[in-house]
């Protein structure tokens, strides 16, 4: 609030900083002395169009000073009173002296102006206008205590002078004596019952004290002052709405805006509607200054319906990205001049890095496709799905990078930053990012050093709810840019608050209609510019098709590689696994012949081992059937399992499962040779395939004949070879009390099946390790 009052004070006392005598503002704008605010604003903009600042800077300055004076009701009233008194009246001599002091202030002679006013007051202590001018001068110079002393001296002689109380309140505000300032403003309103200014000042003071409800009540009561004009009523309504938005009363503000809209329908006075729109934009400027961007944009968007012709009284997005081709001709010309001034043309480094990245993407994609087409590893369905996804992403990225390279080569610009009268502009090749300065809320400089050596400065900016960073090399350059941004933002808010932003040079470069046409992502694309996504999806589809096209040749290549690996190996297990898992019709006959050749060698060993006259000769049929099953099923696995008696738990040391497996492995190795069959206990490796023969041994117990001691019984069955193989079910019996029962049962099994080794038993070292001895040569 104090910042707002300082701005108002500067506007009221701004005449003290000019070095030239002030011209008659009515003559400068060409309006009558009784012209209202609408006529003054209309005349101002008409003359600004005739005298733009680019070609008529001095005339533009005079127009702006005249408009600033006449748009401030109190400054205008003071000027009118001074002019009237100078023209005629009994106090013309005093007014001439007062004007002389004003001229001294305007010429920069502050000491002379103060001395003249002091002498004038010593001679005429009741000359209130002179004391107010002196107090305002002290206030403008920052000496609030001296200003307060002057206003106290005035009120001591004229306690009912409302302007004295008003000026005293502003001095107390500068001294941060809030309660005393509120009391002074209240007294100004009491002694000026029809004056609006004291009420607005009181409302501002109450806001600063946190008494928002009281401030709103004061603004509402001020609308009923006697003789108040309709424009003042509208201004107070807008002021109330801005206060509600500033302090989070959005729902109440929306209702007030609806009432304002109903009070000024479309068929109402057009000039009055435009003037109200200007009041809304002025209130929005205050909200922007208070970092209430949402409420400010709400006011600007609402005010747009009142003043649709304004180029600047519009809602501002936080940031917008605009393609250069979407910019109007005047904007492209301005951008061209900025590139010329800053040196923002495309240089070697602008396109070399995109070209390198494009080449890298293309190379990586080529390597990926070569790997997919020429790889020899076997791939499953999910492997191909994963490669297809990767190829789709790579192809899409390749398209994006190539498209970006073409954009770089087609644009004359590189990357640079520039400051527009209303925005910060980031130029990047063929598009610009617009950051409206009204949203700038914070700015910080961060210097980066490496090993104590300065590298660059980051300017960290916060625009409403977004953040961005500018990297600048050089401390002085960064500080200069930061100061320029702050000064430009201050000027934008000042001009927006005064309704003068339309007249600022360069505002036509970025029309509000262009910025407001952005999509939800904040992008404005050039007309007839195709979206990149169809191209991205098409490139991704091509990548998937290329992967699909690699499936058949890669499968053939991997099959040939697998065959070559198998063909160079004499491992029967590898050959059987190939025939079982990935048979290729081109190589199956040749590989089957090799398998049969290896199995034929096993048959030859069997024939040599089983002498026709031996007791084990009848087991030839069993092993022949096993070899036939291996050739047919492409598996060499034999499973031997042992199950304990039902309802019993056999100690681990008495469990013959592993011993049976080792014993049978020794048996088949003796009969067929090592590496032909693999015996396991039902937990074989997946590469060995399904079992071609399963021997199940189930142990039980039963009483002996004639009441003799109990017997251990093994029931042996086979699965896999069929019933015509000479391996009938067995029931083997041994005395349960015999410590050599396991040996007896196993040898009974061997003898019954007439397996090789039946006539070549080795002596046992321990009766409890019968099968272990049989399992080891």
Coordinates of C-alpha atoms in Angstrom, one line a residue, residues 247-698:
X247 CA -7.4 -10.3 -0.6
X248 CA -8.8 -13.5 -2.0
X249 CA -12.5 -12.7 -2.1
X250 CA -12.9 -14.0 -5.6
X251 CA -16.5 -15.0 -5.3
X252 CA -17.6 -11.6 -4.1
X253 CA -15.5 -9.9 -6.8
X254 CA -17.2 -12.0 -9.4
X255 CA -20.6 -10.8 -8.2
X256 CA -19.5 -7.2 -8.2
X257 CA -18.2 -7.6 -11.8
X258 CA -21.6 -9.0 -12.9
X259 CA -23.3 -6.0 -11.3
X260 CA -20.9 -3.7 -13.1
X261 CA -21.6 -5.4 -16.4
X262 CA -25.3 -5.0 -15.8
X263 CA -24.9 -1.4 -15.0
X264 CA -23.0 -0.7 -18.3
X265 CA -24.8 -2.8 -21.0
X266 CA -23.6 -2.8 -24.6
X267 CA -26.0 -0.1 -25.5
X268 CA -24.6 2.3 -22.8
X269 CA -22.4 5.3 -23.6
X270 CA -19.5 3.9 -25.6
X271 CA -17.0 6.4 -24.2
X272 CA -18.1 5.6 -20.6
X273 CA -17.6 1.9 -21.2
X274 CA -14.1 2.5 -22.6
X275 CA -13.3 4.7 -19.6
X276 CA -14.5 1.9 -17.3
X277 CA -12.3 -0.5 -19.1
X278 CA -9.4 1.8 -18.5
X279 CA -10.2 1.8 -14.8
X280 CA -10.2 -2.0 -14.7
X281 CA -6.8 -2.1 -16.4
X282 CA -5.5 0.4 -13.9
X283 CA -6.7 -1.8 -11.1
X284 CA -5.1 -4.8 -12.8
X285 CA -1.8 -3.0 -12.9
X286 CA -2.0 -2.6 -9.1
X287 CA -2.7 -6.3 -8.7
X288 CA 0.2 -7.2 -11.0
X289 CA 2.4 -5.1 -8.8
X290 CA 1.1 -7.0 -5.8
X291 CA 1.9 -10.3 -7.5
X292 CA -1.8 -11.2 -7.9
X293 CA -1.5 -12.2 -11.6
X294 CA -4.7 -14.3 -11.6
X295 CA -6.9 -11.5 -10.3
X296 CA -5.2 -8.9 -12.6
X297 CA -5.9 -11.1 -15.6
X298 CA -9.5 -11.5 -14.5
X299 CA -9.9 -7.8 -14.5
X300 CA -8.3 -7.3 -17.8
X301 CA -10.3 -10.1 -19.4
X302 CA -13.5 -8.5 -18.0
X303 CA -12.5 -5.1 -19.1
X304 CA -11.9 -6.3 -22.6
X305 CA -15.6 -6.3 -23.3
X306 CA -15.7 -2.6 -22.4
X307 CA -12.7 -1.6 -24.4
X308 CA -12.3 -4.1 -27.3
X309 CA -10.3 -1.7 -29.4
X310 CA -7.4 -1.5 -26.9
X311 CA -4.2 -3.3 -27.9
X312 CA -2.9 -3.7 -24.4
X313 CA -5.8 -3.9 -22.0
X314 CA -6.1 -7.7 -22.4
X315 CA -5.4 -10.8 -20.3
X316 CA -1.7 -11.7 -20.5
X317 CA -0.6 -15.4 -20.5
X318 CA 2.4 -16.3 -18.4
X319 CA 4.3 -17.3 -21.4
X320 CA 3.6 -18.1 -25.1
X321 CA 5.7 -19.8 -27.7
X322 CA 5.1 -18.4 -31.2
X323 CA 6.5 -19.7 -34.5
X324 CA 8.2 -16.9 -36.4
X325 CA 6.1 -17.7 -39.5
X326 CA 3.0 -16.9 -37.4
X327 CA 4.2 -13.4 -36.6
X328 CA 2.8 -10.4 -38.6
X329 CA 5.1 -8.6 -41.0
X330 CA 5.8 -5.7 -38.6
X331 CA 6.9 -8.1 -35.9
X332 CA 9.2 -10.0 -38.3
X333 CA 10.8 -6.7 -39.3
X334 CA 11.3 -5.7 -35.6
X335 CA 12.8 -9.2 -34.9
X336 CA 15.1 -8.7 -37.9
X337 CA 16.3 -5.4 -36.6
X338 CA 16.8 -6.9 -33.1
X339 CA 18.9 -9.7 -34.6
X340 CA 20.9 -7.1 -36.4
X341 CA 21.4 -5.0 -33.3
X342 CA 22.3 -7.9 -30.9
X343 CA 24.0 -10.2 -33.4
X344 CA 21.5 -13.0 -33.2
X345 CA 22.0 -14.4 -36.7
X346 CA 22.6 -18.1 -37.3
X347 CA 26.3 -19.0 -37.0
X348 CA 28.3 -22.2 -37.5
X349 CA 27.7 -23.6 -34.0
X350 CA 23.9 -23.0 -34.5
X351 CA 23.6 -25.8 -37.0
X352 CA 26.7 -27.9 -36.5
X353 CA 25.5 -29.5 -33.2
X354 CA 22.0 -30.3 -34.6
X355 CA 23.8 -31.8 -37.6
X356 CA 26.0 -33.9 -35.4
X357 CA 23.1 -35.1 -33.3
X358 CA 21.1 -36.0 -36.4
X359 CA 24.1 -38.0 -37.7
X360 CA 24.5 -39.8 -34.4
X361 CA 20.8 -40.7 -34.4
X362 CA 21.0 -42.0 -37.9
X363 CA 24.2 -44.0 -37.1
X364 CA 22.6 -45.5 -34.0
X365 CA 19.5 -46.4 -35.9
X366 CA 21.6 -48.1 -38.7
X367 CA 23.6 -50.0 -36.1
X368 CA 20.4 -51.2 -34.5
X369 CA 18.9 -52.4 -37.8
X370 CA 22.2 -54.1 -38.7
X371 CA 22.2 -55.9 -35.4
X372 CA 18.6 -57.0 -35.9
X373 CA 19.2 -58.3 -39.4
X374 CA 22.6 -59.8 -38.9
X375 CA 22.4 -61.0 -35.3
X376 CA 22.8 -64.8 -34.8
X377 CA 21.3 -65.1 -31.3
X378 CA 17.9 -66.8 -31.1
X379 CA 15.1 -64.3 -30.2
X380 CA 11.7 -65.0 -28.8
X381 CA 8.5 -63.1 -29.4
X382 CA 9.0 -60.7 -26.5
X383 CA 12.5 -60.0 -27.6
X384 CA 11.2 -58.9 -31.0
X385 CA 8.5 -56.8 -29.3
X386 CA 11.1 -55.0 -27.2
X387 CA 13.3 -54.4 -30.3
X388 CA 10.2 -53.1 -32.1
X389 CA 9.5 -50.6 -29.4
X390 CA 13.1 -49.5 -29.3
X391 CA 13.2 -49.1 -33.1
X392 CA 9.9 -47.1 -33.0
X393 CA 11.4 -44.7 -30.4
X394 CA 14.6 -44.4 -32.3
X395 CA 12.9 -43.7 -35.6
X396 CA 10.6 -41.1 -34.0
X397 CA 13.6 -39.4 -32.4
X398 CA 15.5 -39.5 -35.7
X399 CA 12.5 -37.8 -37.4
X400 CA 12.4 -35.1 -34.7
X401 CA 16.1 -34.4 -34.9
X402 CA 16.1 -34.3 -38.7
X403 CA 13.1 -32.0 -38.6
X404 CA 14.8 -29.7 -36.2
X405 CA 17.9 -29.6 -38.4
X406 CA 15.8 -28.6 -41.3
X407 CA 14.2 -25.8 -39.2
X408 CA 17.7 -24.6 -38.2
X409 CA 18.9 -24.5 -41.8
X410 CA 15.7 -22.7 -42.9
X411 CA 15.8 -19.9 -40.3
X412 CA 18.3 -17.0 -40.4
X413 CA 18.3 -16.6 -36.6
X414 CA 20.3 -18.3 -33.8
X415 CA 19.5 -18.0 -30.2
X416 CA 19.3 -14.6 -28.4
X417 CA 17.3 -12.7 -25.9
X418 CA 15.8 -9.2 -26.2
X419 CA 13.5 -6.9 -24.3
X420 CA 10.3 -5.8 -26.0
X421 CA 8.4 -2.8 -24.5
X422 CA 6.0 -5.2 -22.9
X423 CA 7.8 -8.6 -22.8
X424 CA 11.0 -10.5 -22.4
X425 CA 11.6 -12.3 -25.7
X426 CA 13.6 -15.5 -26.1
X427 CA 14.4 -16.2 -29.8
X428 CA 15.3 -19.8 -30.6
X429 CA 15.8 -20.5 -34.3
X430 CA 12.3 -20.3 -35.8
X431 CA 10.2 -19.6 -32.8
X432 CA 10.1 -17.0 -30.0
X433 CA 9.0 -17.4 -26.4
X434 CA 7.1 -14.4 -25.0
X435 CA 7.3 -13.7 -21.3
X436 CA 5.0 -10.7 -20.4
X437 CA 6.7 -8.4 -18.0
X438 CA 3.6 -7.8 -16.0
X439 CA 4.0 -11.3 -14.6
X440 CA 7.6 -10.8 -13.5
X441 CA 7.6 -11.3 -9.7
X442 CA 11.2 -12.1 -8.7
X443 CA 14.7 -11.7 -10.1
X444 CA 18.0 -13.0 -8.7
X445 CA 21.5 -13.0 -10.0
X446 CA 23.7 -16.0 -9.3
X447 CA 27.4 -15.9 -10.3
X448 CA 29.0 -19.3 -11.2
X449 CA 32.7 -19.9 -10.7
X450 CA 35.0 -22.8 -11.3
X451 CA 38.1 -23.0 -9.1
X452 CA 37.5 -19.4 -8.1
X453 CA 37.4 -18.2 -11.7
X454 CA 34.2 -16.5 -12.9
X455 CA 32.3 -18.4 -15.6
X456 CA 28.9 -16.9 -16.1
X457 CA 25.9 -15.4 -14.4
X458 CA 22.4 -16.9 -14.2
X459 CA 19.5 -14.5 -14.0
X460 CA 16.8 -16.5 -12.3
X461 CA 13.3 -15.1 -13.1
X462 CA 9.9 -16.0 -11.8
X463 CA 6.9 -15.1 -13.9
X464 CA 3.8 -15.9 -11.9
X465 CA 3.7 -19.7 -11.6
X466 CA 6.7 -20.3 -14.0
X467 CA 10.4 -20.0 -13.6
X468 CA 13.1 -19.5 -16.2
X469 CA 16.8 -18.8 -16.3
X470 CA 18.9 -16.6 -18.5
X471 CA 22.6 -17.4 -18.8
X472 CA 24.7 -14.3 -19.3
X473 CA 28.5 -14.1 -19.6
X474 CA 29.8 -11.0 -17.9
X475 CA 28.8 -9.6 -14.5
X476 CA 28.2 -6.1 -15.8
X477 CA 26.2 -7.3 -18.7
X478 CA 24.0 -9.4 -16.4
X479 CA 23.4 -6.6 -14.0
X480 CA 22.6 -4.2 -16.8
X481 CA 20.1 -6.7 -18.2
X482 CA 18.5 -7.2 -14.8
X483 CA 18.2 -3.5 -14.2
X484 CA 16.6 -3.0 -17.6
X485 CA 14.1 -5.8 -16.9
X486 CA 13.1 -4.2 -13.6
X487 CA 12.8 -0.7 -15.1
X488 CA 10.8 -2.0 -18.0
X489 CA 8.4 -3.9 -15.8
X490 CA 8.0 -0.8 -13.6
X491 CA 7.2 1.3 -16.7
X492 CA 4.8 -1.3 -18.1
X493 CA 2.8 -1.3 -14.9
X494 CA 2.9 2.5 -14.6
X495 CA 1.6 3.0 -18.1
X496 CA -1.0 0.3 -17.7
X497 CA -2.2 1.9 -14.5
X498 CA -2.5 5.2 -16.3
X499 CA -4.2 3.8 -19.4
X500 CA -1.3 4.9 -21.5
X501 CA 0.1 1.6 -22.5
X502 CA -1.5 1.7 -25.9
X503 CA 0.7 4.7 -26.8
X504 CA 3.9 3.0 -25.9
X505 CA 6.3 2.5 -28.8
X506 CA 6.4 -1.1 -30.2
X507 CA 3.3 -2.5 -28.6
X508 CA 2.0 -3.3 -32.0
X509 CA 4.8 -5.8 -32.6
X510 CA 3.0 -8.6 -30.6
X511 CA -0.7 -8.2 -31.0
X512 CA -2.8 -9.5 -28.1
X513 CA -5.0 -11.4 -30.5
X514 CA -1.9 -13.4 -31.5
X515 CA -0.9 -14.3 -28.0
X516 CA -4.5 -15.2 -27.0
X517 CA -4.7 -17.6 -29.9
X518 CA -2.3 -20.0 -28.1
X519 CA -3.4 -23.6 -27.5
X520 CA -3.6 -25.3 -24.1
X521 CA 0.2 -25.9 -24.2
X522 CA 0.9 -22.2 -24.9
X523 CA 1.9 -22.6 -28.5
X524 CA 1.0 -20.5 -31.5
X525 CA 1.7 -22.2 -34.8
X526 CA 1.8 -20.7 -38.2
X527 CA -1.2 -21.2 -40.5
X528 CA -1.1 -24.4 -42.6
X529 CA 1.8 -25.7 -40.6
X530 CA 1.4 -29.5 -40.2
X531 CA 1.6 -31.0 -36.8
X532 CA 4.8 -33.0 -36.2
X533 CA 3.0 -35.9 -34.6
X534 CA 1.8 -37.6 -37.8
X535 CA 5.4 -37.6 -39.0
X536 CA 6.6 -39.0 -35.7
X537 CA 4.0 -41.8 -35.7
X538 CA 4.8 -42.5 -39.4
X539 CA 8.6 -42.8 -38.6
X540 CA 7.8 -45.0 -35.6
X541 CA 5.7 -47.2 -37.8
X542 CA 8.5 -47.5 -40.3
X543 CA 10.8 -48.5 -37.5
X544 CA 8.3 -51.2 -36.4
X545 CA 8.0 -52.4 -40.1
X546 CA 11.8 -52.6 -40.4
X547 CA 12.0 -54.8 -37.3
X548 CA 9.2 -57.0 -38.6
X549 CA 11.1 -57.3 -41.9
X550 CA 14.1 -58.5 -40.0
X551 CA 12.3 -61.4 -38.2
X552 CA 12.4 -64.0 -41.1
X553 CA 16.0 -63.4 -42.3
X554 CA 17.3 -63.2 -38.8
X555 CA 15.5 -66.4 -37.8
X556 CA 17.1 -68.2 -40.8
X557 CA 20.5 -66.7 -40.0
X558 CA 20.2 -67.8 -36.3
X559 CA 19.0 -71.3 -37.4
X560 CA 22.0 -71.6 -39.7
X561 CA 24.3 -70.4 -36.9
X562 CA 22.8 -72.9 -34.5
X563 CA 23.2 -75.7 -37.0
X564 CA 26.8 -74.8 -37.7
X565 CA 27.4 -74.8 -33.9
X566 CA 25.8 -78.2 -33.5
X567 CA 27.4 -79.6 -36.7
X568 CA 30.9 -78.7 -35.3
X569 CA 30.1 -80.4 -32.0
X570 CA 30.0 -84.2 -31.2
X571 CA 27.8 -83.6 -28.1
X572 CA 24.7 -85.9 -28.4
X573 CA 22.8 -83.9 -25.8
X574 CA 23.2 -80.7 -27.9
X575 CA 22.1 -82.5 -31.1
X576 CA 19.0 -83.9 -29.3
X577 CA 18.1 -80.5 -27.8
X578 CA 18.3 -78.9 -31.3
X579 CA 16.1 -81.5 -32.8
X580 CA 13.7 -81.2 -29.9
X581 CA 13.5 -77.4 -29.4
X582 CA 14.3 -75.7 -32.7
X583 CA 14.2 -78.2 -35.6
X584 CA 14.9 -76.6 -39.0
X585 CA 13.5 -78.7 -41.9
X586 CA 16.7 -77.9 -43.8
X587 CA 19.0 -79.6 -41.3
X588 CA 16.8 -82.2 -39.5
X589 CA 17.6 -85.1 -41.8
X590 CA 21.3 -84.6 -41.7
X591 CA 21.3 -84.1 -37.9
X592 CA 19.0 -87.1 -37.4
X593 CA 21.4 -89.2 -39.3
X594 CA 24.2 -88.0 -37.0
X595 CA 22.1 -88.9 -34.0
X596 CA 21.3 -92.3 -35.3
X597 CA 25.0 -92.8 -36.1
X598 CA 25.9 -92.0 -32.5
X599 CA 23.1 -94.3 -31.2
X600 CA 24.4 -97.0 -33.6
X601 CA 27.8 -96.8 -31.9
X602 CA 26.0 -97.3 -28.6
X603 CA 24.2 -100.4 -30.1
X604 CA 27.5 -101.7 -31.2
X605 CA 28.9 -101.3 -27.7
X606 CA 25.8 -103.1 -26.4
X607 CA 26.3 -106.0 -28.7
X608 CA 29.9 -106.2 -27.7
X609 CA 29.0 -106.1 -24.0
X610 CA 26.1 -108.6 -24.2
X611 CA 27.6 -111.9 -25.3
X612 CA 24.7 -114.0 -26.8
X613 CA 25.5 -116.8 -24.4
X614 CA 25.6 -114.7 -21.2
X615 CA 22.9 -114.4 -18.6
X616 CA 22.4 -110.7 -19.4
X617 CA 21.8 -111.2 -23.1
X618 CA 18.0 -111.0 -22.8
X619 CA 18.3 -107.4 -21.6
X620 CA 19.2 -106.4 -25.2
X621 CA 15.6 -105.7 -25.9
X622 CA 15.3 -103.2 -23.1
X623 CA 18.3 -101.2 -24.1
X624 CA 17.4 -101.4 -27.8
X625 CA 14.0 -100.0 -27.0
X626 CA 15.7 -97.2 -24.9
X627 CA 17.9 -96.3 -27.9
X628 CA 14.9 -96.3 -30.3
X629 CA 13.0 -94.0 -27.9
X630 CA 16.0 -91.6 -27.8
X631 CA 16.1 -91.5 -31.6
X632 CA 12.4 -91.0 -31.8
X633 CA 11.8 -88.6 -28.8
X634 CA 15.1 -86.8 -29.0
X635 CA 15.6 -87.1 -25.3
X636 CA 18.1 -89.3 -23.4
X637 CA 16.8 -88.9 -19.9
X638 CA 16.0 -91.9 -17.7
X639 CA 14.3 -91.2 -14.3
X640 CA 14.5 -93.6 -11.3
X641 CA 12.4 -92.7 -8.3
X642 CA 12.0 -94.3 -4.9
X643 CA 9.0 -93.9 -2.6
X644 CA 9.0 -94.7 1.1
X645 CA 6.3 -96.8 2.7
X646 CA 3.0 -95.0 3.1
X647 CA 2.8 -93.2 6.5
X648 CA 6.5 -93.6 7.3
X649 CA 9.4 -91.1 7.2
X650 CA 12.7 -92.6 6.2
X651 CA 15.9 -91.0 7.7
X652 CA 18.0 -89.3 5.1
X653 CA 20.9 -91.8 5.6
X654 CA 18.5 -94.7 4.8
X655 CA 17.0 -93.1 1.7
X656 CA 18.4 -95.0 -1.4
X657 CA 17.1 -92.5 -4.0
X658 CA 20.5 -91.0 -4.9
X659 CA 22.2 -94.4 -4.7
X660 CA 19.7 -95.9 -7.1
X661 CA 20.3 -93.1 -9.5
X662 CA 24.1 -93.6 -9.4
X663 CA 23.7 -97.4 -9.6
X664 CA 21.5 -97.1 -12.7
X665 CA 23.8 -94.5 -14.3
X666 CA 26.7 -97.0 -13.9
X667 CA 24.6 -99.7 -15.3
X668 CA 23.6 -97.9 -18.5
X669 CA 27.1 -96.5 -18.9
X670 CA 28.4 -100.1 -18.8
X671 CA 25.9 -101.2 -21.3
X672 CA 25.9 -98.3 -23.8
X673 CA 28.9 -96.2 -23.0
X674 CA 29.2 -92.9 -21.2
X675 CA 27.3 -89.9 -22.4
X676 CA 24.4 -91.8 -24.1
X677 CA 21.8 -91.7 -21.3
X678 CA 21.4 -89.5 -18.3
X679 CA 19.8 -90.9 -15.2
X680 CA 18.2 -88.7 -12.6
X681 CA 15.8 -88.8 -9.7
X682 CA 13.0 -86.9 -11.4
X683 CA 14.6 -83.5 -11.1
X684 CA 16.5 -83.3 -14.4
X685 CA 17.6 -80.2 -16.3
X686 CA 15.2 -78.7 -18.9
X687 CA 17.8 -79.2 -21.6
X688 CA 17.7 -83.0 -21.1
X689 CA 14.1 -83.1 -22.3
X690 CA 11.2 -85.4 -21.0
X691 CA 12.2 -88.8 -19.7
X692 CA 12.0 -91.7 -22.2
X693 CA 11.9 -94.2 -19.3
X694 CA 10.6 -93.8 -15.8
X695 CA 11.3 -96.5 -13.2
X696 CA 9.2 -96.2 -10.0
X697 CA 10.3 -98.1 -6.9
X698 CA 7.7 -98.2 -4.1

